[in-house]
Coordinates of C-alpha atoms in Angstrom, one line a residue:
M4 CA -47.8 -61.2 50.2
S5 CA -47.1 -58.4 52.7
R6 CA -49.0 -55.9 54.4
K7 CA -48.9 -52.1 53.7
K8 CA -47.7 -50.6 57.3
P9 CA -50.5 -48.3 58.5
Q10 CA -49.4 -44.6 57.8
A11 CA -49.6 -42.0 60.4
D12 CA -51.4 -39.6 58.2
E13 CA -54.2 -41.9 57.4
P14 CA -57.2 -40.1 58.6
E15 CA -60.4 -41.1 60.4
I16 CA -63.6 -39.7 59.1
H17 CA -66.3 -38.8 61.9
N18 CA -70.0 -38.5 62.0
R19 CA -70.5 -36.5 65.1
K20 CA -74.1 -35.9 63.9
A21 CA -75.3 -39.5 64.1
R22 CA -74.3 -40.1 67.8
H23 CA -76.2 -36.7 68.5
N24 CA -79.1 -37.6 66.5
Y25 CA -79.3 -41.4 67.2
E26 CA -79.1 -43.8 70.0
I27 CA -76.5 -46.4 68.8
L28 CA -77.9 -50.0 70.1
D29 CA -75.2 -52.3 67.7
T30 CA -72.5 -51.7 65.6
L31 CA -70.6 -53.9 62.8
E32 CA -67.3 -53.2 60.5
C33 CA -67.8 -52.9 57.1
G34 CA -65.5 -52.7 54.1
V35 CA -66.6 -50.6 51.5
V36 CA -66.5 -51.3 47.5
L37 CA -64.7 -48.4 45.7
L38 CA -62.7 -47.2 42.8
G39 CA -58.7 -45.9 42.9
S40 CA -59.5 -42.4 42.8
E41 CA -61.9 -42.8 45.9
V42 CA -59.5 -44.4 47.8
K43 CA -57.0 -41.3 47.0
S44 CA -60.2 -39.3 47.7
V45 CA -60.7 -40.8 51.1
R46 CA -57.0 -40.9 51.7
A47 CA -56.9 -36.8 51.4
G48 CA -59.5 -37.2 54.2
R49 CA -62.3 -35.3 51.4
V50 CA -65.3 -37.3 52.4
S51 CA -69.0 -36.3 54.1
L52 CA -70.8 -38.6 56.4
G53 CA -72.8 -36.3 57.7
E54 CA -76.0 -37.1 55.7
G55 CA -75.1 -40.8 55.2
Y56 CA -77.5 -43.7 55.6
V57 CA -77.1 -47.2 55.0
R58 CA -80.1 -49.4 53.7
A59 CA -80.4 -52.9 53.3
T60 CA -81.6 -55.2 50.4
A61 CA -83.1 -58.3 50.7
E62 CA -83.5 -59.9 46.9
P63 CA -79.5 -59.7 46.4
L64 CA -78.9 -59.6 50.5
A65 CA -76.4 -56.5 50.3
L66 CA -76.2 -53.2 52.5
D67 CA -75.8 -49.9 50.2
L68 CA -74.4 -46.6 51.8
H69 CA -76.4 -43.7 50.0
A70 CA -75.5 -39.7 50.3
V71 CA -71.9 -40.4 51.4
R72 CA -69.9 -37.8 49.5
I73 CA -66.7 -38.6 48.5
D74 CA -65.3 -35.2 46.3
L75 CA -63.5 -36.3 43.2
Y76 CA -59.8 -37.0 43.0
A77 CA -58.3 -34.2 40.6
N78 CA -55.9 -36.4 39.1
A79 CA -58.2 -38.9 38.0
G80 CA -59.4 -37.8 34.7
A81 CA -62.2 -39.8 33.8
V82 CA -61.9 -42.8 36.2
N83 CA -63.8 -40.6 38.4
R84 CA -67.5 -41.9 39.9
A85 CA -70.0 -39.5 40.9
P86 CA -69.5 -38.0 44.6
D87 CA -72.9 -38.8 45.5
S88 CA -73.3 -42.5 44.1
V89 CA -74.4 -45.7 45.9
R90 CA -71.7 -47.7 47.0
K91 CA -72.2 -51.4 48.1
L92 CA -70.6 -52.6 51.7
L93 CA -69.0 -55.8 52.3
A94 CA -70.2 -58.1 55.5
H95 CA -71.0 -61.5 56.2
K96 CA -74.5 -63.1 55.4
R97 CA -75.5 -63.4 58.7
E98 CA -74.6 -59.9 59.8
I99 CA -76.1 -58.1 57.1
R100 CA -79.8 -60.5 58.1
K101 CA -79.1 -59.1 61.3
F102 CA -78.9 -55.7 60.6
A103 CA -82.0 -55.7 57.7
K104 CA -84.1 -57.5 60.2
A105 CA -83.3 -54.7 62.8
S106 CA -83.8 -51.6 60.2
D107 CA -87.5 -53.0 59.2
V108 CA -88.8 -51.9 62.9
K109 CA -90.1 -48.6 63.1
G110 CA -88.2 -46.4 64.2
M111 CA -84.7 -47.9 63.4
T112 CA -82.2 -47.3 60.9
I113 CA -78.6 -47.6 60.1
V114 CA -76.0 -44.9 59.9
P115 CA -72.5 -44.7 59.0
L116 CA -70.6 -43.5 62.2
K117 CA -66.7 -43.9 61.5
M118 CA -64.6 -44.2 57.8
Y119 CA -61.1 -45.4 59.1
F120 CA -58.7 -47.2 57.3
K121 CA -57.2 -51.0 59.0
E122 CA -54.3 -52.5 57.4
G123 CA -54.3 -51.0 54.2
R124 CA -58.2 -51.3 53.6
I125 CA -61.1 -48.8 53.9
K126 CA -63.3 -50.0 56.8
V127 CA -66.7 -47.9 57.7
L128 CA -68.2 -48.6 61.3
I129 CA -72.0 -48.6 60.8
G130 CA -74.7 -48.3 63.9
L131 CA -77.9 -49.9 64.1
G132 CA -79.7 -46.2 65.5
R133 CA -83.3 -45.2 67.1
G134 CA -83.7 -41.8 66.6
K135 CA -83.4 -39.4 69.5
R136 CA -86.3 -37.1 70.1
S137 CA -85.4 -33.2 71.3
H138 CA -85.7 -33.7 75.2
D139 CA -83.3 -36.8 74.8
K140 CA -80.5 -34.9 72.9
R141 CA -80.7 -32.1 75.8
Q142 CA -80.3 -34.6 78.2
S143 CA -77.3 -36.1 76.6
I144 CA -75.9 -32.7 76.8
K145 CA -76.9 -31.8 80.1
E146 CA -74.8 -35.2 80.7
R147 CA -71.9 -34.3 78.7
E148 CA -71.2 -30.9 80.3
Q149 CA -71.8 -32.4 83.7
K150 CA -69.3 -34.9 83.1
R151 CA -66.8 -32.1 81.9
D152 CA -67.5 -30.4 85.2
I153 CA -66.3 -33.1 87.5
Q154 CA -63.1 -33.1 85.2
R155 CA -62.5 -29.9 85.7
A156 CA -62.8 -29.8 89.3
M157 CA -60.8 -33.3 89.9
S158 CA -58.1 -31.7 87.3
K159 CA -58.0 -28.6 89.8
R160 CA -57.6 -30.5 93.4
V161 CA -54.5 -32.4 91.9

């Protein structure tokens, strides 16, 4: 069984809002259950992770991806699924239990950080995050600007 070679045109979709709104404490790489038309839409980069979140269910132990929009693939016909439907994430039971237990704590949530291709399969990097307050966000912006200023100063010296 041969694997597809990674292509340069396969996109990486990032959730830039997540790192701004949450302090990410732990990450996990998961697979996603998708239809063929959804895979083609992801390959075209027609995905929005901005409002997405992950919910852990206890009874059938699972992680579900909510509010992630994968646009309809135009050439799929009747095979398309609703763009905002809930999608199942694939991970080991112990990892699901760990994230489910951690997300039960007040103020903790699981958010999708990045969607990408790995060896021809679509993966989602999810993170366990604690919500930032506005003063924390300002502090993060201030630190980022300071790093940028230092880099500018160092590049002028050389």
